[in-house]
């Protein structure tokens, strides 16, 4: 594990601008995991600054946040006092026994190698436990301003492809052969942000930071394009939240 994470320089923008997850997601998680979150022992990997952590805690779960970024975990500890957090890699969890009813990854599963991290999750789960992975994805495929943004990103951010998270997540988990059942559900919702807050949200994305020296040019072009689409400066962005739950026998 390196000493720095890609997310270290993003911590302020991340903490301020990332959306939390809709309530519906936690109801679906309880349904598909076959248990209440209240009283559940959860290992939450890629916990970052604790956006999902705080929501899981609010549902009465006992959460051990895990992340390989010391900077992100530092912010999580500041924001959620008294919570122990573990600096570790999801591909090598530092637990020897079956310690969890649920292993969760919020907006983080695409950072790990599925066969390795799924085996690690299965190793620390109790019988009947579940691995749950989810994302808030922007659902803007038919919107002109979003198309312009994606084209700009593909031109300016090295290696960026808009479909980078469109993978057969459920099948990839089925192919591991570790789980008795894998189910996907999704929900659509939207949020409206003032232009400055929207810009902070853009700055919190690793592939936006990867633009490097041309970042301010990218943001200036975005401001112009967004103001054409939203002349009052209030940006409404549609989301699709995708949840995949893989249960052990
Ligand atoms: C996009 S952030 C998600 C943070 C938080 N879960 C949320 O919902 O906002 C991804 C997080 O995963 C962490 N991460 C990436 N790869 C990891 C790995 N292999 N093991 C543990 N954490 C990892 C990053 O440091 C970062 O904090």
Short mmCIF file of C-alpha atoms and ligand atoms in Angstrom, two decimals:
data_model
loop_
_atom_site.label_atom_id
_atom_site.label_comp_id
_atom_site.label_asym_id
_atom_site.label_seq_id
_atom_site.Cartn_x
_atom_site.Cartn_y
_atom_site.Cartn_z
CA UNK A 1 0.00 0.00 0.00
CA UNK A 2 1.48 3.37 -1.04
CA UNK A 3 1.68 6.31 1.29
CA UNK A 4 -0.53 8.52 -0.88
CA UNK A 5 -3.91 7.88 -2.46
CA UNK A 6 -5.37 9.48 -5.56
CA UNK A 7 -8.08 10.86 -3.29
CA UNK A 8 -5.77 12.65 -0.81
CA UNK A 9 -5.81 16.04 -2.62
CA UNK A 10 -9.58 15.82 -3.17
CA UNK A 11 -10.59 15.50 0.46
CA UNK A 12 -12.05 19.01 0.95
CA UNK A 13 -14.04 19.07 -2.29
CA UNK A 14 -15.12 15.48 -1.70
CA UNK A 15 -16.42 16.09 1.79
CA UNK A 16 -18.25 19.26 0.78
CA UNK A 17 -19.79 18.30 -2.56
CA UNK A 18 -20.45 14.59 -2.90
CA UNK A 19 -24.08 13.52 -2.69
CA UNK A 20 -25.22 11.14 0.03
CA UNK A 21 -27.33 8.11 -0.87
CA UNK A 22 -31.14 8.04 -1.10
CA UNK A 23 -33.07 6.50 1.81
CA UNK A 24 -34.55 3.97 -0.60
CA UNK A 25 -31.09 2.40 -1.00
CA UNK A 26 -30.92 1.47 2.67
CA UNK A 27 -34.42 -0.04 2.58
CA UNK A 28 -33.40 -2.09 -0.48
CA UNK A 29 -30.18 -3.14 1.25
CA UNK A 30 -32.14 -4.48 4.22
CA UNK A 31 -34.56 -6.29 1.90
CA UNK A 32 -31.88 -7.92 -0.27
CA UNK A 33 -29.53 -8.73 2.61
CA UNK A 34 -32.46 -10.31 4.45
CA UNK A 35 -31.80 -8.45 7.69
CA UNK A 36 -32.15 -5.07 9.39
CA UNK A 37 -29.24 -2.67 9.44
CA UNK A 38 -29.89 -1.97 13.12
CA UNK A 39 -27.45 -4.10 15.09
CA UNK A 40 -25.61 -5.38 11.99
CA UNK A 41 -21.80 -5.54 12.02
CA UNK A 42 -20.62 -3.83 8.85
CA UNK A 43 -17.15 -3.60 7.37
CA UNK A 44 -17.36 -0.63 5.00
CA UNK A 45 -14.48 -0.54 2.54
CA UNK A 46 -13.47 2.64 0.69
CA UNK A 47 -15.31 4.60 3.38
CA UNK A 48 -13.59 7.86 2.36
CA UNK A 49 -14.77 10.82 4.40
CA UNK A 50 -17.69 8.77 5.74
CA UNK A 51 -20.67 9.82 3.60
CA UNK A 52 -22.20 6.32 3.57
CA UNK A 53 -20.71 5.49 6.99
CA UNK A 54 -22.81 8.15 8.69
CA UNK A 55 -25.94 6.95 6.91
CA UNK A 56 -25.29 3.32 7.98
CA UNK A 57 -24.67 4.48 11.57
CA UNK A 58 -27.93 6.45 11.49
CA UNK A 59 -29.70 3.18 10.68
CA UNK A 60 -28.29 1.64 13.87
CA UNK A 61 -25.49 -0.45 12.29
CA UNK A 62 -22.09 -0.97 13.93
CA UNK A 63 -19.60 0.11 11.25
CA UNK A 64 -15.87 -0.47 10.89
CA UNK A 65 -14.74 1.95 8.15
CA UNK A 66 -11.77 0.80 6.06
CA UNK A 67 -9.87 2.88 3.51
CA UNK A 68 -6.34 2.93 2.14
CA UNK A 69 -6.16 6.72 2.26
CA UNK A 70 -4.99 8.10 5.60
CA UNK A 71 -6.15 11.58 4.54
CA UNK A 72 -9.71 10.48 3.75
CA UNK A 73 -9.91 8.48 7.00
CA UNK A 74 -8.55 11.47 8.93
CA UNK A 75 -11.50 13.53 7.67
CA UNK A 76 -13.91 10.70 8.49
CA UNK A 77 -12.62 10.61 12.08
CA UNK A 78 -12.97 14.41 12.43
CA UNK A 79 -16.55 14.26 11.14
CA UNK A 80 -17.60 11.19 13.15
CA UNK A 81 -15.95 11.38 16.53
CA UNK A 82 -15.34 8.21 18.52
CA UNK A 83 -15.50 5.93 15.49
CA UNK A 84 -12.55 3.56 15.03
CA UNK A 85 -11.35 3.37 11.43
CA UNK A 86 -8.85 1.04 9.82
CA UNK A 87 -6.32 1.97 7.16
CA UNK A 88 -6.20 -1.04 4.87
CA UNK A 89 -6.78 -2.33 1.36
CA UNK A 90 -10.05 -4.00 0.39
CA UNK A 91 -7.97 -6.66 -1.35
CA UNK A 92 -6.25 -7.63 1.93
CA UNK A 93 -8.62 -7.04 4.83
CA UNK A 94 -6.88 -7.10 8.22
CA UNK A 95 -9.43 -9.37 9.94
CA UNK A 96 -8.70 -13.00 10.79
CA UNK A 97 -12.22 -14.35 11.37
CA UNK A 98 -15.78 -13.92 10.22
CA UNK A 99 -16.50 -10.51 11.73
CA UNK A 100 -19.20 -9.02 9.50
CA UNK A 101 -22.87 -9.45 8.62
CA UNK A 102 -22.32 -7.10 5.69
CA UNK A 103 -19.34 -5.86 3.72
CA UNK A 104 -20.25 -2.62 1.94
CA UNK A 105 -18.55 -0.55 -0.76
CA UNK A 106 -20.18 2.83 -1.49
CA UNK A 107 -18.82 4.34 -4.72
CA UNK A 108 -15.64 2.29 -4.28
CA UNK A 109 -16.04 -1.20 -5.79
CA UNK A 110 -14.65 -0.06 -9.17
CA UNK A 111 -11.30 0.61 -7.47
CA UNK A 112 -10.63 -3.04 -6.56
CA UNK A 113 -10.04 -6.23 -8.53
CA UNK A 114 -13.34 -8.07 -8.23
CA UNK A 115 -12.12 -11.68 -7.76
CA UNK A 116 -9.61 -10.64 -5.08
CA UNK A 117 -11.85 -8.23 -3.15
CA UNK A 118 -14.89 -10.52 -3.40
CA UNK A 119 -12.88 -13.41 -1.91
CA UNK A 120 -11.73 -11.11 0.89
CA UNK A 121 -15.30 -9.99 1.59
CA UNK A 122 -16.55 -13.61 1.59
CA UNK A 123 -13.73 -14.58 3.96
CA UNK A 124 -14.77 -12.07 6.64
CA UNK A 125 -18.55 -12.53 6.25
CA UNK A 126 -20.59 -14.67 8.64
CA UNK A 127 -22.75 -17.43 7.09
CA UNK A 128 -25.73 -15.84 5.31
CA UNK A 129 -23.91 -12.51 5.20
CA UNK A 130 -23.79 -10.27 2.13
CA UNK A 131 -21.47 -8.09 0.11
CA UNK A 132 -23.26 -4.90 -1.00
CA UNK A 133 -21.78 -2.47 -3.53
CA UNK A 134 -23.42 0.71 -4.76
CA UNK A 135 -22.94 3.88 -6.76
CA UNK A 136 -24.62 7.18 -7.42
CA UNK A 137 -24.22 7.42 -11.21
CA UNK A 138 -25.11 10.57 -13.13
CA UNK A 139 -27.96 9.61 -15.46
CA UNK A 140 -27.47 12.27 -18.12
CA UNK A 141 -27.11 10.35 -21.38
CA UNK A 142 -29.76 12.34 -23.29
CA UNK A 143 -28.87 15.81 -21.97
CA UNK A 144 -26.95 18.23 -24.22
CA UNK A 145 -24.96 19.85 -21.42
CA UNK A 146 -23.97 16.42 -20.11
CA UNK A 147 -22.96 15.22 -23.59
CA UNK A 148 -20.78 18.35 -23.95
CA UNK A 149 -19.21 17.66 -20.54
CA UNK A 150 -18.47 14.02 -21.38
CA UNK A 151 -16.89 14.93 -24.72
CA UNK A 152 -14.75 17.56 -23.00
CA UNK A 153 -13.65 15.06 -20.35
CA UNK A 154 -12.80 12.43 -22.95
CA UNK A 155 -10.67 15.02 -24.76
CA UNK A 156 -8.96 16.53 -21.69
CA UNK A 157 -8.70 13.84 -18.98
CA UNK A 158 -6.09 11.20 -19.84
CA UNK A 159 -7.70 7.77 -20.25
CA UNK A 160 -11.20 8.93 -19.27
CA UNK A 161 -14.08 7.06 -20.91
CA UNK A 162 -17.65 7.88 -19.93
CA UNK A 163 -18.58 4.19 -19.68
CA UNK A 164 -15.85 3.28 -17.22
CA UNK A 165 -18.38 2.14 -14.61
CA UNK A 166 -20.72 0.34 -17.01
CA UNK A 167 -19.60 -3.17 -16.18
CA UNK A 168 -21.63 -6.33 -15.57
CA UNK A 169 -21.18 -5.97 -11.81
CA UNK A 170 -23.67 -8.69 -10.86
CA UNK A 171 -22.25 -11.18 -13.38
CA UNK A 172 -18.70 -10.46 -12.26
CA UNK A 173 -19.78 -11.41 -8.72
CA UNK A 174 -21.64 -14.52 -9.97
CA UNK A 175 -18.55 -15.61 -11.91
CA UNK A 176 -16.54 -15.74 -8.66
CA UNK A 177 -18.72 -18.69 -7.59
CA UNK A 178 -18.61 -17.40 -4.02
CA UNK A 179 -22.23 -16.31 -3.62
CA UNK A 180 -25.58 -18.12 -3.53
CA UNK A 181 -27.55 -15.16 -4.92
CA UNK A 182 -26.68 -11.85 -6.61
CA UNK A 183 -29.37 -9.19 -7.19
CA UNK A 184 -29.25 -5.65 -8.68
CA UNK A 185 -31.79 -2.86 -8.10
CA UNK A 186 -31.68 0.80 -9.09
CA UNK A 187 -33.49 4.06 -8.39
CA UNK A 188 -33.68 7.41 -10.13
CA UNK A 189 -33.57 10.79 -8.39
CA UNK A 190 -32.09 14.24 -8.93
CA UNK A 191 -30.52 17.12 -7.05
CA UNK A 192 -30.27 20.84 -7.79
CA UNK A 193 -27.08 22.72 -6.95
CA UNK A 194 -25.92 26.32 -7.37
CA UNK A 195 -23.15 26.65 -9.98
CA UNK A 196 -20.33 27.13 -7.41
CA UNK A 197 -21.38 23.98 -5.52
CA UNK A 198 -21.64 22.10 -8.82
CA UNK A 199 -18.09 23.19 -9.66
CA UNK A 200 -16.87 21.84 -6.30
CA UNK A 201 -18.58 18.53 -7.12
CA UNK A 202 -16.69 18.44 -10.43
CA UNK A 203 -13.43 19.20 -8.62
CA UNK A 204 -14.03 16.23 -6.26
CA UNK A 205 -13.81 13.74 -9.16
CA UNK A 206 -10.48 12.00 -9.65
CA UNK A 207 -10.79 12.13 -13.46
CA UNK A 208 -11.44 15.89 -13.32
CA UNK A 209 -8.31 16.41 -11.18
CA UNK A 210 -6.42 14.27 -13.71
CA UNK A 211 -6.90 17.06 -16.29
CA UNK A 212 -3.95 18.75 -14.54
CA UNK A 213 -2.67 22.03 -16.01
CA UNK A 214 -5.81 22.56 -18.12
CA UNK A 215 -8.24 22.13 -15.19
CA UNK A 216 -9.18 25.83 -15.04
CA UNK A 217 -9.86 25.85 -18.83
CA UNK A 218 -12.10 22.82 -18.40
CA UNK A 219 -14.01 24.46 -15.54
CA UNK A 220 -14.41 27.75 -17.44
CA UNK A 221 -15.86 25.87 -20.44
CA UNK A 222 -18.17 23.97 -18.09
CA UNK A 223 -19.44 27.16 -16.46
CA UNK A 224 -20.27 28.62 -19.88
CA UNK A 225 -22.01 25.45 -21.05
CA UNK A 226 -23.97 25.02 -17.80
CA UNK A 227 -25.15 28.62 -17.81
CA UNK A 228 -26.52 28.13 -21.32
CA UNK A 229 -28.51 25.12 -20.10
CA UNK A 230 -29.46 26.62 -16.70
CA UNK A 231 -29.58 30.45 -17.08
CA UNK A 232 -30.55 30.91 -13.40
CA UNK A 233 -27.33 29.16 -12.32
CA UNK A 234 -29.15 26.31 -10.56
CA UNK A 235 -28.00 22.99 -12.00
CA UNK A 236 -30.39 20.05 -11.87
CA UNK A 237 -28.58 16.76 -12.31
CA UNK A 238 -30.32 13.37 -12.60
CA UNK A 239 -28.88 10.35 -10.82
CA UNK A 240 -29.37 6.62 -10.92
CA UNK A 241 -28.35 4.76 -7.78
CA UNK A 242 -27.33 1.17 -8.49
CA UNK A 243 -27.14 -1.40 -5.69
CA UNK A 244 -25.77 -4.92 -6.14
CA UNK A 245 -26.13 -7.37 -3.24
CA UNK A 246 -24.34 -10.75 -3.25
CA UNK A 247 -25.40 -13.14 -0.46
CA UNK A 248 -23.49 -16.09 0.91
CA UNK A 249 -25.35 -19.38 1.36
C1 LIG B 1 -15.05 7.57 -4.56
S1 LIG B 1 -14.47 7.37 -2.90
C2 LIG B 1 -15.92 6.80 -2.01
C3 LIG B 1 -15.96 7.28 -0.58
C4 LIG B 1 -17.23 6.97 0.20
N1 LIG B 1 -17.48 5.56 0.30
C5 LIG B 1 -18.46 7.67 -0.37
O1 LIG B 1 -19.49 7.01 -0.54
O2 LIG B 1 -18.40 8.85 -0.66
C6 LIG B 1 -13.53 5.92 -3.05
C7 LIG B 1 -12.73 5.61 -1.79
O3 LIG B 1 -12.18 4.31 -1.95
C8 LIG B 1 -10.86 4.31 -1.42
N2 LIG B 1 -10.17 3.19 -2.04
C9 LIG B 1 -9.82 3.05 -3.34
N3 LIG B 1 -9.22 1.87 -3.54
C10 LIG B 1 -9.20 1.23 -2.34
C11 LIG B 1 -8.72 -0.03 -1.90
N4 LIG B 1 -8.14 -0.89 -2.76
N5 LIG B 1 -8.86 -0.35 -0.60
C12 LIG B 1 -9.44 0.52 0.28
N6 LIG B 1 -9.91 1.72 -0.08
C13 LIG B 1 -9.80 2.08 -1.37
C14 LIG B 1 -10.32 5.70 -1.77
O4 LIG B 1 -9.24 6.06 -0.95
C15 LIG B 1 -11.56 6.57 -1.55
O5 LIG B 1 -11.63 7.06 -0.24
#
